[in-house]
XYZ file of C-alpha atoms in Angstrom:
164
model
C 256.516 104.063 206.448
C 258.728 106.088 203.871
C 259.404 109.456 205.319
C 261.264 112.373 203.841
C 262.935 114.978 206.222
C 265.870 117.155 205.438
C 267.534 116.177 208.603
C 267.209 112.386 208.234
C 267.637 111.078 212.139
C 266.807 114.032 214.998
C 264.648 114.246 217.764
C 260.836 113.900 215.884
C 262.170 110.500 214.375
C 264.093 109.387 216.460
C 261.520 110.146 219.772
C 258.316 110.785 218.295
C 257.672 108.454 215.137
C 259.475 105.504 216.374
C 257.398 105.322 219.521
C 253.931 105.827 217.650
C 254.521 103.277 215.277
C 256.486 101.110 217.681
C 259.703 100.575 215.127
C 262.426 98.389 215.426
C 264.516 99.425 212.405
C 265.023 102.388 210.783
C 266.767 102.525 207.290
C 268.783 105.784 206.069
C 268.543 105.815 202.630
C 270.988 108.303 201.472
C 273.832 107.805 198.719
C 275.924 110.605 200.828
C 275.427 109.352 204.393
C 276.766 105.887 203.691
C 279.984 106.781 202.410
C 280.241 108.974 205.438
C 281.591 107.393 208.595
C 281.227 110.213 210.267
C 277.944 111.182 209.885
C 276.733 107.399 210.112
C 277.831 107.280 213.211
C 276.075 110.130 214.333
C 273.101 109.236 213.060
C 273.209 106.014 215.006
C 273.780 107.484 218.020
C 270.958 110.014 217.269
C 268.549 106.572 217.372
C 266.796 105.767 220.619
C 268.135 102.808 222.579
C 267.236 99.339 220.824
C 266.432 100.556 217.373
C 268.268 99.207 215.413
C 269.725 101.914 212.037
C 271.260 100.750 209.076
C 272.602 104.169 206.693
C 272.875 102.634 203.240
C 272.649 103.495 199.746
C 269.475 104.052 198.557
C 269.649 101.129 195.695
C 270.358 98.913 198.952
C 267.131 100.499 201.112
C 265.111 98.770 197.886
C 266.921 95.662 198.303
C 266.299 95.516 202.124
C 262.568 96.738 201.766
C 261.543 94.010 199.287
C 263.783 91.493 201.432
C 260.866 88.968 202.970
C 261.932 89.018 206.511
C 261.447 92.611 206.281
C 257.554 91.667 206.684
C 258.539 90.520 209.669
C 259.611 94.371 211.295
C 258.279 97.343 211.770
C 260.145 99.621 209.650
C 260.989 103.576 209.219
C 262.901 104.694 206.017
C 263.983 107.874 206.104
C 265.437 110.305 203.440
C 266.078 113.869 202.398
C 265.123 114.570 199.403
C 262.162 113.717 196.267
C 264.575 112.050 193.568
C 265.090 109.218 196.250
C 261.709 108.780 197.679
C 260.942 108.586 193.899
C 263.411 105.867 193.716
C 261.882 103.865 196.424
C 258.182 104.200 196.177
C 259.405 103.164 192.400
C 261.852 100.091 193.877
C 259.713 99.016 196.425
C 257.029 96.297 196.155
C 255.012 97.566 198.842
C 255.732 101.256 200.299
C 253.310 101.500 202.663
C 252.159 105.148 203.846
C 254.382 107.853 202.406
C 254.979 110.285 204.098
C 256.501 114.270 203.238
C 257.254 116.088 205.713
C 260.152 118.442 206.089
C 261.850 119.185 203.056
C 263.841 122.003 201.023
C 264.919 124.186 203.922
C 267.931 122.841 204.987
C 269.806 122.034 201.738
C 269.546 125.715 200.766
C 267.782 127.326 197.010
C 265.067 128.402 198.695
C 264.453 131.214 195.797
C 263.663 128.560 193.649
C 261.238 126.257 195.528
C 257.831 127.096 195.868
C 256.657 127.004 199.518
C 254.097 124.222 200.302
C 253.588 124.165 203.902
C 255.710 125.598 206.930
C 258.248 122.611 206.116
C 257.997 121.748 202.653
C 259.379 123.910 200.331
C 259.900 122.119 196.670
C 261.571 123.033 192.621
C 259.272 122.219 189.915
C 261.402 119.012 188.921
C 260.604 117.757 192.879
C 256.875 118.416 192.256
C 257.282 116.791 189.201
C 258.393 113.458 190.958
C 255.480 113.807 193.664
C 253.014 113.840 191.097
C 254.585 110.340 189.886
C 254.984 109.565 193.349
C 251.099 109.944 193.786
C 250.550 107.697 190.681
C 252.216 104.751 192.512
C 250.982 104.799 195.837
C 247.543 105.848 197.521
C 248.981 106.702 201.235
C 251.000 110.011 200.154
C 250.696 112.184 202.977
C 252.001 115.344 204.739
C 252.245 114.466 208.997
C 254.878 116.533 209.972
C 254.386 114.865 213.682
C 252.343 112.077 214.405
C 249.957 113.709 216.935
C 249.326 115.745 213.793
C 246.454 114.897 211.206
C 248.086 112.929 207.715
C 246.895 115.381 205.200
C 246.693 114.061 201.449
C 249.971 115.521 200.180
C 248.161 116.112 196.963
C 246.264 118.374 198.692
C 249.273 120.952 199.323
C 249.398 121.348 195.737
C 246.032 121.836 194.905
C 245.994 124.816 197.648
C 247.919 126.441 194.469
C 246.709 125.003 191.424
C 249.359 126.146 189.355
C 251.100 123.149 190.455
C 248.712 120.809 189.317
């Protein structure tokens, strides 16, 4: 699963979405982040006990994704934003379910985001991308927690249809 959440590593992933789908590895895919010592280190200490994290570069999350014996784990990849999830579901062979969940809040410019859903908030250009997004991969999704129902993400938009 590819999941996009403003604050990357916290309690939801770390607790929540690693025990429902039983993961083993997650992968921070964030340009930022892995030049960051500081803040890769907290986000591996933010992971639960035996998970293992790897904070990369998002070009390198491809690379790792498509790797073979990645087939072989159960994997979470997690990022903040719509330009990289574009990247990935665009890199990667196989993305699995896709999942956008909690974006636009934190990173501030909420006057010019539209307001999707209590935790997505997204600019024209990031809608944009989601509509290519949707054009690669059938499993787009909003599931802001897993005890909650996956929602066609597509289906935010067309709540408004100026978006479509």
């Amino acid at each position: 699963m590819i999941r996009v959440d403003d604050r990357l590593i916290h309690g939801q992933v770390a607790l929540l979405w690693t025990k429902e789908l039983q993961i083993d590895r997650i992968i921070v895919a964030n340009d930022l982040a892995a030049k960051n010592d500081i803040q890769k280190n907290a986000l591996h200490l933010a992971a639960p006990t035996g998970v293992k994290v790897a904070v990369v570069p998002v070009s390198h999350a491809v690379k790792m994704a498509n790797d073979p014996r990645a087939k072989a784990l159960k994997i979470l990849i997690v990022v903040n934003n719509v330009s990289d999830l574009l990247t990935l579901t665009t890199g990667i062979a196989e993305p699995g379910k896709v999942d956008i969940a909690n974006v636009g809040r934190v990173q501030g410019g909420l006057k010019d985001k539209r307001k999707l859903s209590d935790t997505v908030y997204l600019s024209d250009a990031d809608i944009d991308k989601v509509k290519q997004i949707a054009a690669q991969t059938d499993n787009l999704v909003y599931q802001p927690l897993p005890s909650d129902t996956a929602t066609p993400f597509l289906k935010l938009l067309e709540g408004n249809k100026r978006y479509m």
